Tab-separated table of C-alpha atoms and ligand atoms in Angstrom:
chain	number	residue	atom	x	y	z
A	290	UNK	CA	1.915	2.693	34.550
A	291	UNK	CA	4.207	0.076	33.163
A	292	UNK	CA	3.615	-3.331	34.631
A	293	UNK	CA	4.709	-6.423	32.834
A	294	UNK	CA	3.666	-9.636	34.408
A	295	UNK	CA	6.912	-11.170	35.602
A	296	UNK	CA	5.772	-14.625	34.562
A	297	UNK	CA	4.383	-13.315	31.266
A	298	UNK	CA	1.026	-14.735	32.302
A	299	UNK	CA	1.443	-18.002	30.475
A	300	UNK	CA	3.084	-20.381	32.849
A	301	UNK	CA	0.064	-21.979	34.380
A	302	UNK	CA	1.805	-25.366	34.182
A	303	UNK	CA	5.119	-25.109	36.051
A	304	UNK	CA	6.515	-28.469	34.861
A	305	UNK	CA	6.290	-27.331	31.228
A	306	UNK	CA	8.183	-24.173	32.091
A	307	UNK	CA	10.918	-26.248	33.710
A	308	UNK	CA	11.264	-28.139	30.427
A	309	UNK	CA	11.580	-24.889	28.496
A	310	UNK	CA	14.135	-23.551	30.940
A	311	UNK	CA	16.132	-26.733	30.626
A	312	UNK	CA	15.954	-26.669	26.827
A	313	UNK	CA	17.045	-23.066	26.753
A	314	UNK	CA	20.022	-23.712	28.973
A	315	UNK	CA	20.918	-26.897	27.117
A	316	UNK	CA	23.851	-26.648	24.765
A	317	UNK	CA	24.784	-28.984	21.916
A	318	UNK	CA	28.382	-28.983	23.170
A	319	UNK	CA	28.525	-31.627	25.920
A	320	UNK	CA	30.065	-30.652	29.198
A	321	UNK	CA	29.185	-26.977	28.865
A	322	UNK	CA	26.010	-25.306	29.994
A	323	UNK	CA	25.140	-21.847	28.828
A	324	UNK	CA	22.139	-19.613	28.757
A	325	UNK	CA	20.983	-18.272	25.438
A	326	UNK	CA	21.005	-14.517	25.221
A	327	UNK	CA	17.484	-13.289	24.550
A	328	UNK	CA	16.800	-9.836	23.156
A	329	UNK	CA	13.405	-8.149	23.158
A	330	UNK	CA	13.021	-5.872	20.128
A	331	UNK	CA	10.497	-3.036	20.115
A	332	UNK	CA	9.458	-1.078	17.010
A	333	UNK	CA	7.176	1.972	16.939
A	334	UNK	CA	8.831	4.232	14.362
A	335	UNK	CA	5.818	4.660	12.099
A	336	UNK	CA	2.410	2.979	12.138
A	337	UNK	CA	3.158	-0.528	13.420
A	338	UNK	CA	3.506	-1.406	17.073
A	339	UNK	CA	5.707	-4.493	17.009
A	340	UNK	CA	7.749	-6.581	19.414
A	341	UNK	CA	9.697	-9.826	19.181
A	342	UNK	CA	12.119	-11.984	21.098
A	343	UNK	CA	15.167	-13.316	19.238
A	344	UNK	CA	18.125	-15.267	20.587
A	345	UNK	CA	21.761	-14.657	19.704
A	346	UNK	CA	21.752	-17.333	17.020
A	347	UNK	CA	18.880	-15.592	15.207
A	348	UNK	CA	16.114	-17.929	16.370
A	349	UNK	CA	12.835	-16.094	16.631
A	350	UNK	CA	11.119	-17.196	19.834
A	351	UNK	CA	7.986	-15.172	19.217
A	352	UNK	CA	6.571	-11.908	17.969
A	353	UNK	CA	3.474	-9.750	18.131
A	354	UNK	CA	2.293	-6.817	16.076
A	355	UNK	CA	-0.513	-4.286	15.870
A	356	UNK	CA	-0.910	-2.572	12.516
A	357	UNK	CA	-2.582	0.838	12.261
A	358	UNK	CA	-2.993	0.608	8.466
A	359	UNK	CA	-6.788	0.358	8.558
A	360	UNK	CA	-7.166	3.531	10.637
A	361	UNK	CA	-4.726	5.518	8.483
A	362	UNK	CA	-6.371	4.316	5.270
A	363	UNK	CA	-9.624	5.849	6.503
A	364	UNK	CA	-8.027	9.197	7.362
A	365	UNK	CA	-6.151	9.251	4.041
A	366	UNK	CA	-2.651	9.134	5.533
A	367	UNK	CA	-0.788	8.933	8.819
A	368	UNK	CA	-1.711	11.661	11.286
A	369	UNK	CA	1.182	11.614	13.791
A	370	UNK	CA	-0.862	12.287	16.990
A	371	UNK	CA	-3.292	9.512	15.971
A	372	UNK	CA	-0.384	7.114	15.384
A	373	UNK	CA	1.062	8.117	18.763
A	374	UNK	CA	-2.210	7.447	20.562
A	375	UNK	CA	-2.603	4.042	18.912
A	376	UNK	CA	0.973	3.089	19.879
A	377	UNK	CA	0.204	4.143	23.464
A	378	UNK	CA	-2.940	2.020	23.512
A	379	UNK	CA	-1.203	-1.078	22.192
A	380	UNK	CA	2.426	-1.177	23.225
A	381	UNK	CA	2.027	-2.861	26.597
A	382	UNK	CA	-0.262	-5.563	25.175
A	383	UNK	CA	2.030	-6.199	22.198
A	384	UNK	CA	5.183	-6.523	24.311
A	385	UNK	CA	3.323	-8.766	26.752
A	386	UNK	CA	2.088	-10.903	23.863
A	387	UNK	CA	5.572	-11.207	22.314
A	388	UNK	CA	6.915	-12.431	25.658
A	389	UNK	CA	3.979	-14.796	26.138
A	390	UNK	CA	4.263	-16.478	22.747
A	391	UNK	CA	8.028	-16.716	23.324
A	392	UNK	CA	7.219	-18.414	26.627
A	393	UNK	CA	9.704	-16.345	28.549
A	394	UNK	CA	9.423	-14.062	31.508
A	395	UNK	CA	10.794	-10.508	31.320
A	396	UNK	CA	13.509	-11.390	33.840
A	397	UNK	CA	14.994	-13.900	31.378
A	398	UNK	CA	15.760	-11.178	28.841
A	399	UNK	CA	19.401	-10.234	28.275
A	400	UNK	CA	18.656	-6.838	26.746
A	401	UNK	CA	15.970	-4.595	25.286
A	402	UNK	CA	16.502	-3.180	21.792
A	403	UNK	CA	14.334	-0.351	20.499
A	404	UNK	CA	14.146	1.762	17.361
A	405	UNK	CA	15.337	5.259	18.241
A	406	UNK	CA	15.510	6.749	14.693
A	407	UNK	CA	14.571	7.583	11.997
A	408	UNK	CA	10.793	7.834	12.054
A	409	UNK	CA	7.888	9.903	13.307
A	410	UNK	CA	9.030	11.641	16.471
A	411	UNK	CA	5.711	11.102	18.275
A	412	UNK	CA	5.640	7.396	17.377
A	413	UNK	CA	9.296	6.810	18.245
A	414	UNK	CA	8.717	8.520	21.585
A	415	UNK	CA	6.142	5.945	22.679
A	416	UNK	CA	8.478	2.987	22.074
A	417	UNK	CA	11.414	4.753	23.640
A	418	UNK	CA	9.565	5.870	26.776
A	419	UNK	CA	8.080	2.415	27.248
A	420	UNK	CA	11.447	0.719	26.707
A	421	UNK	CA	13.335	2.976	29.084
A	422	UNK	CA	10.763	2.319	31.814
A	423	UNK	CA	11.116	-1.403	31.170
A	424	UNK	CA	14.918	-1.160	31.217
A	425	UNK	CA	14.690	0.629	34.538
A	426	UNK	CA	12.174	-1.826	35.975
A	427	UNK	CA	14.060	-4.939	34.873
A	428	UNK	CA	17.605	-3.539	35.188
A	429	UNK	CA	18.526	-4.759	31.714
A	430	UNK	CA	20.867	-3.205	29.135
A	431	UNK	CA	19.309	-1.026	26.441
A	432	UNK	CA	20.324	-1.293	22.759
A	433	UNK	CA	19.346	1.739	20.626
A	434	UNK	CA	18.552	0.665	17.064
A	435	UNK	CA	18.668	2.591	13.793
A	436	UNK	CA	15.532	1.525	11.901
A	437	UNK	CA	17.197	1.530	8.463
A	438	UNK	CA	20.209	-0.443	9.679
A	439	UNK	CA	17.805	-3.027	11.080
A	440	UNK	CA	16.012	-3.277	7.700
A	441	UNK	CA	19.378	-3.615	5.935
A	442	UNK	CA	20.671	-6.383	8.193
A	443	UNK	CA	17.453	-8.436	8.376
A	444	UNK	CA	18.525	-10.553	5.397
A	445	UNK	CA	21.230	-12.096	7.596
A	446	UNK	CA	18.504	-13.785	9.647
A	447	UNK	CA	17.373	-15.828	6.645
A	448	UNK	CA	20.417	-15.970	4.324
A	449	UNK	CA	24.108	-16.388	4.795
A	450	UNK	CA	25.163	-13.013	3.374
A	451	UNK	CA	28.743	-11.843	3.782
A	452	UNK	CA	29.785	-8.174	3.970
A	453	UNK	CA	30.015	-6.121	1.825
A	454	UNK	CA	26.665	-6.132	0.073
A	455	UNK	CA	24.450	-3.516	-1.501
A	456	UNK	CA	21.072	-2.701	-0.007
A	457	UNK	CA	18.096	-0.873	-1.518
A	458	UNK	CA	15.525	0.145	1.089
A	459	UNK	CA	12.226	1.230	-0.371
A	460	UNK	CA	9.240	1.893	1.849
A	461	UNK	CA	6.598	4.480	2.651
A	462	UNK	CA	9.032	6.622	4.599
A	463	UNK	CA	12.405	5.792	3.124
A	464	UNK	CA	14.343	5.351	-0.056
A	465	UNK	CA	18.040	4.704	0.124
A	466	UNK	CA	20.789	2.777	-1.529
A	467	UNK	CA	23.790	1.862	0.617
A	468	UNK	CA	26.842	-0.318	0.679
A	469	UNK	CA	26.781	-2.395	3.857
A	470	UNK	CA	30.380	-3.001	4.902
A	471	UNK	CA	29.689	-4.228	8.430
A	472	UNK	CA	27.030	-4.365	11.146
A	473	UNK	CA	27.224	-0.607	11.658
A	474	UNK	CA	29.401	0.398	8.720
A	475	UNK	CA	27.261	1.832	5.902
A	476	UNK	CA	28.278	3.886	2.880
A	477	UNK	CA	25.281	5.871	1.620
A	478	UNK	CA	25.308	5.882	-2.201
A	479	UNK	CA	21.921	7.419	-2.942
A	480	UNK	CA	18.677	8.592	-1.393
A	481	UNK	CA	15.403	10.137	-2.419
A	482	UNK	CA	15.691	13.900	-2.852
A	483	UNK	CA	12.019	14.296	-1.982
A	484	UNK	CA	9.442	11.641	-1.097
A	485	UNK	CA	9.810	7.856	-0.804
A	486	UNK	CA	8.375	5.522	-3.488
A	487	UNK	CA	5.798	4.023	-1.102
A	488	UNK	CA	4.625	7.509	-0.165
A	489	UNK	CA	4.247	8.375	-3.861
A	490	UNK	CA	2.317	5.154	-4.571
A	491	UNK	CA	0.096	5.815	-1.531
A	492	UNK	CA	-0.620	9.344	-2.802
A	493	UNK	CA	-1.438	8.114	-6.320
A	494	UNK	CA	-3.706	5.398	-4.887
A	495	UNK	CA	-5.507	8.016	-2.773
A	496	UNK	CA	-5.871	10.353	-5.755
A	497	UNK	CA	-7.349	7.435	-7.722
A	498	UNK	CA	-9.705	6.738	-4.743
A	499	UNK	CA	-8.671	3.092	-4.778
A	500	UNK	CA	-10.040	2.693	-1.255
A	501	UNK	CA	-13.458	2.755	-2.954
A	502	UNK	CA	-12.445	0.053	-5.407
A	503	UNK	CA	-14.107	-3.209	-4.274
A	504	UNK	CA	-10.913	-5.219	-4.846
A	505	UNK	CA	-8.561	-2.789	-3.110
A	506	UNK	CA	-10.458	-1.367	-0.127
A	507	UNK	CA	-8.278	-3.039	2.529
A	508	UNK	CA	-4.953	-2.766	0.711
A	509	UNK	CA	-2.145	-0.271	1.280
A	510	UNK	CA	-1.732	2.174	-1.623
A	511	UNK	CA	1.289	0.355	-3.056
A	512	UNK	CA	-0.379	-3.021	-2.896
A	513	UNK	CA	-3.540	-1.636	-4.510
A	514	UNK	CA	-1.440	-0.187	-7.367
A	515	UNK	CA	0.283	-3.556	-7.878
A	516	UNK	CA	-3.050	-5.363	-7.823
A	517	UNK	CA	-4.746	-3.044	-10.338
A	518	UNK	CA	-1.671	-2.785	-12.573
A	519	UNK	CA	-2.079	-6.481	-13.455
A	520	UNK	CA	-5.343	-5.578	-15.191
A	521	UNK	CA	-3.983	-2.459	-16.929
A	522	UNK	CA	-1.960	-1.536	-19.999
A	523	UNK	CA	1.039	0.646	-19.202
A	524	UNK	CA	1.478	1.656	-22.846
A	525	UNK	CA	-1.693	3.788	-22.655
A	526	UNK	CA	0.341	6.427	-20.808
A	527	UNK	CA	3.832	7.644	-21.511
A	528	UNK	CA	5.364	8.771	-18.238
A	529	UNK	CA	9.076	9.529	-18.284
A	530	UNK	CA	11.286	8.166	-15.497
A	531	UNK	CA	12.753	10.964	-13.339
A	532	UNK	CA	16.405	12.107	-13.210
A	533	UNK	CA	17.431	10.449	-16.445
A	534	UNK	CA	20.516	12.615	-16.828
A	535	UNK	CA	21.607	12.839	-13.193
A	536	UNK	CA	25.044	11.306	-12.756
A	537	UNK	CA	24.498	9.994	-9.252
A	538	UNK	CA	22.489	7.302	-7.495
A	539	UNK	CA	19.805	9.533	-5.978
A	540	UNK	CA	16.080	9.127	-6.532
A	541	UNK	CA	13.111	11.443	-6.922
A	542	UNK	CA	9.401	10.639	-6.854
A	543	UNK	CA	7.505	13.884	-6.365
A	544	UNK	CA	7.837	14.901	-10.059
A	545	UNK	CA	6.397	11.532	-10.994
A	546	UNK	CA	3.543	12.060	-8.550
A	547	UNK	CA	2.727	15.463	-10.058
A	548	UNK	CA	2.866	14.055	-13.608
A	549	UNK	CA	0.397	11.325	-12.585
A	550	UNK	CA	-1.815	13.921	-10.862
A	551	UNK	CA	-1.993	15.881	-14.116
A	552	UNK	CA	-2.803	12.715	-16.078
A	553	UNK	CA	-5.591	11.836	-13.629
A	554	UNK	CA	-7.070	15.338	-13.849
A	555	UNK	CA	-7.013	15.148	-17.638
A	556	UNK	CA	-8.665	11.722	-17.634
A	557	UNK	CA	-11.363	12.898	-15.195
A	558	UNK	CA	-12.247	15.620	-17.692
A	559	UNK	CA	-12.240	13.185	-20.602
A	560	UNK	CA	-14.328	10.570	-18.797
A	561	UNK	CA	-16.591	13.251	-17.342
A	562	UNK	CA	-16.264	12.119	-13.737
A	563	UNK	CA	-15.738	13.962	-10.458
A	564	UNK	CA	-12.653	13.726	-8.233
A	565	UNK	CA	-13.347	10.828	-5.836
A	566	UNK	CA	-14.932	8.543	-8.415
A	567	UNK	CA	-12.956	5.700	-9.944
A	568	UNK	CA	-11.623	6.263	-13.453
A	569	UNK	CA	-12.145	3.618	-16.155
A	570	UNK	CA	-8.457	4.063	-16.893
A	571	UNK	CA	-7.363	3.574	-13.243
A	572	UNK	CA	-5.741	0.196	-13.977
A	573	UNK	CA	-3.781	1.633	-16.946
A	574	UNK	CA	-2.577	4.512	-14.784
A	575	UNK	CA	-1.584	2.057	-12.040
A	576	UNK	CA	0.359	-0.020	-14.586
A	577	UNK	CA	2.143	3.080	-15.940
A	578	UNK	CA	3.110	4.441	-12.515
A	579	UNK	CA	4.310	1.035	-11.356
A	580	UNK	CA	6.401	0.589	-14.507
A	581	UNK	CA	7.989	4.051	-14.253
A	582	UNK	CA	8.757	3.492	-10.564
A	583	UNK	CA	10.341	0.113	-11.325
A	584	UNK	CA	12.452	1.608	-14.169
A	585	UNK	CA	13.666	4.478	-12.001
A	586	UNK	CA	14.607	2.180	-9.108
A	587	UNK	CA	16.311	-0.272	-11.456
A	588	UNK	CA	18.334	2.376	-13.341
A	589	UNK	CA	19.664	4.055	-10.204
A	590	UNK	CA	20.526	0.679	-8.668
A	591	UNK	CA	22.331	-0.313	-11.877
A	592	UNK	CA	24.485	2.818	-11.591
A	593	UNK	CA	25.299	1.977	-7.962
A	594	UNK	CA	26.347	-1.584	-8.825
A	595	UNK	CA	28.610	-0.364	-11.657
A	596	UNK	CA	30.108	2.323	-9.399
A	597	UNK	CA	30.852	-0.187	-6.623
A	598	UNK	CA	32.367	-2.685	-9.012
A	599	UNK	CA	34.550	-0.078	-10.709
A	600	UNK	CA	35.985	0.859	-7.350
A	601	UNK	CA	36.237	-2.693	-6.060
A	602	UNK	CA	33.787	-1.909	-3.289
A	603	UNK	CA	31.827	-5.040	-4.249
A	604	UNK	CA	33.128	-8.405	-5.484
A	605	UNK	CA	33.274	-8.631	-9.307
A	606	UNK	CA	31.043	-11.707	-9.375
A	607	UNK	CA	28.277	-12.932	-7.107
A	608	UNK	CA	27.888	-9.584	-5.371
A	609	UNK	CA	24.631	-9.410	-3.433
A	610	UNK	CA	21.878	-6.803	-3.765
A	611	UNK	CA	19.400	-6.905	-0.897
A	612	UNK	CA	16.059	-5.195	-1.459
A	613	UNK	CA	13.836	-4.578	1.527
A	614	UNK	CA	11.050	-2.325	2.851
A	615	UNK	CA	7.314	-2.463	2.096
A	616	UNK	CA	7.746	-1.571	-1.605
A	617	UNK	CA	10.120	-4.532	-2.019
A	618	UNK	CA	7.120	-6.851	-1.761
A	619	UNK	CA	6.095	-5.591	-5.236
A	620	UNK	CA	6.822	-8.425	-7.669
A	621	UNK	CA	6.977	-6.174	-10.750
A	622	UNK	CA	9.633	-4.001	-9.101
A	623	UNK	CA	11.541	-7.109	-8.023
A	624	UNK	CA	11.474	-8.369	-11.608
A	625	UNK	CA	12.966	-5.077	-12.868
A	626	UNK	CA	15.729	-5.304	-10.268
A	627	UNK	CA	16.349	-8.924	-11.212
A	628	UNK	CA	17.053	-7.826	-14.803
A	629	UNK	CA	19.727	-5.512	-13.409
A	630	UNK	CA	21.286	-8.145	-11.135
A	631	UNK	CA	21.313	-10.735	-13.931
A	632	UNK	CA	23.045	-8.286	-16.247
A	633	UNK	CA	25.721	-7.497	-13.651
A	634	UNK	CA	26.321	-11.034	-12.335
A	635	UNK	CA	24.848	-10.146	-8.973
A	636	UNK	CA	22.413	-12.028	-6.778
A	637	UNK	CA	19.142	-10.406	-5.759
A	638	UNK	CA	17.912	-11.268	-2.284
A	639	UNK	CA	14.725	-10.099	-0.580
A	640	UNK	CA	13.709	-11.020	2.942
A	641	UNK	CA	10.355	-12.825	3.111
A	642	UNK	CA	7.453	-10.307	2.858
A	643	UNK	CA	6.693	-10.313	6.601
A	644	UNK	CA	10.328	-9.306	7.284
A	645	UNK	CA	10.368	-6.693	4.488
A	646	UNK	CA	7.852	-4.494	6.264
A	647	UNK	CA	8.313	-3.064	9.751
A	648	UNK	CA	8.486	-5.725	12.456
A	649	UNK	CA	9.938	-6.390	15.886
A	650	UNK	CA	12.186	-9.239	14.728
A	651	UNK	CA	14.498	-6.977	12.727
A	652	UNK	CA	14.947	-4.748	15.762
A	653	UNK	CA	15.687	-7.656	18.103
B	855	KG4	O1	8.196	-0.823	5.212
B	855	KG4	P1	6.771	-0.410	5.387
B	855	KG4	O2	5.812	-1.403	5.953
B	855	KG4	O3	6.630	0.859	6.295
B	855	KG4	C1	7.407	1.980	6.164
B	855	KG4	O4	7.033	2.824	5.324
B	855	KG4	O5	8.445	2.082	6.876
B	855	KG4	O6	6.259	0.074	3.940
B	855	KG4	C2	4.954	0.535	3.711
B	855	KG4	C3	4.906	1.062	2.298
B	855	KG4	C4	3.597	1.754	1.965
B	855	KG4	O7	3.866	2.969	1.308
B	855	KG4	C5	2.895	0.782	1.036
B	855	KG4	O8	2.061	1.414	0.098
B	855	KG4	C6	4.078	0.117	0.363
B	855	KG4	O9	5.050	-0.018	1.372
B	855	KG4	N1	3.730	-1.199	-0.182
B	855	KG4	C7	3.849	-1.525	-1.489
B	855	KG4	C8	3.358	-2.848	-1.603
B	855	KG4	N2	2.967	-3.283	-0.378
B	855	KG4	C9	3.217	-2.255	0.489
B	855	KG4	N3	4.296	-0.818	-2.533
B	855	KG4	C10	4.286	-1.422	-3.734
B	855	KG4	N4	3.811	-2.692	-3.939
B	855	KG4	C11	3.364	-3.432	-2.910
B	855	KG4	N5	2.907	-4.666	-3.121
B	856	ZN	ZN1	10.568	0.501	7.811
């Protein structure tokens, strides 16, 4: 049953709460008194249970998060019913914690915003069911949120970015390139025709058994690839970037994954090791796959920038490219994109790493 402590369980000292209430209702414009609008954001679209409270000026009052990464690393990928169960076990505690660290009671909320799509249906269902019960219990408005739109707009919390701007979202579940013309006005320019880059990197990391590598055992696949790539030589493998002749801004990563699979199999034979053991050439393979991924992302983004500029969809100078999603935390990939933005007189912006990956703040 859904029970959220009305006082969020933190107000053991009433005078302090009075101070907070006063501060919240205090306005810098003398003679007027207004209450800040506070939105609770809830995110359960994939493998993170996250919640946060943000006010209408973008101030983050508090957040809480439970990551399932460790469990999914052990099972070798996300198993939707397992993710669902973990969301169920954690959502109430996480929402409670977000409210507690924000030092607000549920009744002070102005609205509840929750990711409704896209994502894993079973995971999304947990957040949605919980939110709708809360909405009913508290009699607050509900704001349905598109997960990708939230990722795309997060940059406006930390930077003063005007519309229109270009956004590249690269994560474990998504890969898209869009022109953001307004808060809910997006022009999709390109998407992955198969799997997302993070998914491909996770699969390569699993095939290389990087979980058994002493330096990478707690890292996500993409992070493990980035870590190992620093010790490798990409020139030891020649892996062609996908879709070199395609005259559009779409992406593809499954061909790359299969090419790497073949390379790994070949190397296992050469090094005389079994599947599951770590190859001597693992770091070189990581460097090659990271480089090919970066080139592919950079080339398709370059096409999109040129297309937008030709059609005056973006300003001719100082146009902004925002890159977000878990894969955007990869510094090698960022560097490749920076080469493109420098060459096209654009500015590359990435939200800070904790806002690049899934979180409750972007939803709120
Ligand atoms: O945005 P995110 O937290 O979740 C969704 O997929 O929506 O992204 C997670 C993905 C995983 O595939 C993970 O391997 C990848 O982002 N990732 C990275 C890095 N850190 C996380 N990929 C490349 N380099 C990284 N440093
Ligand atoms: Zn995401």
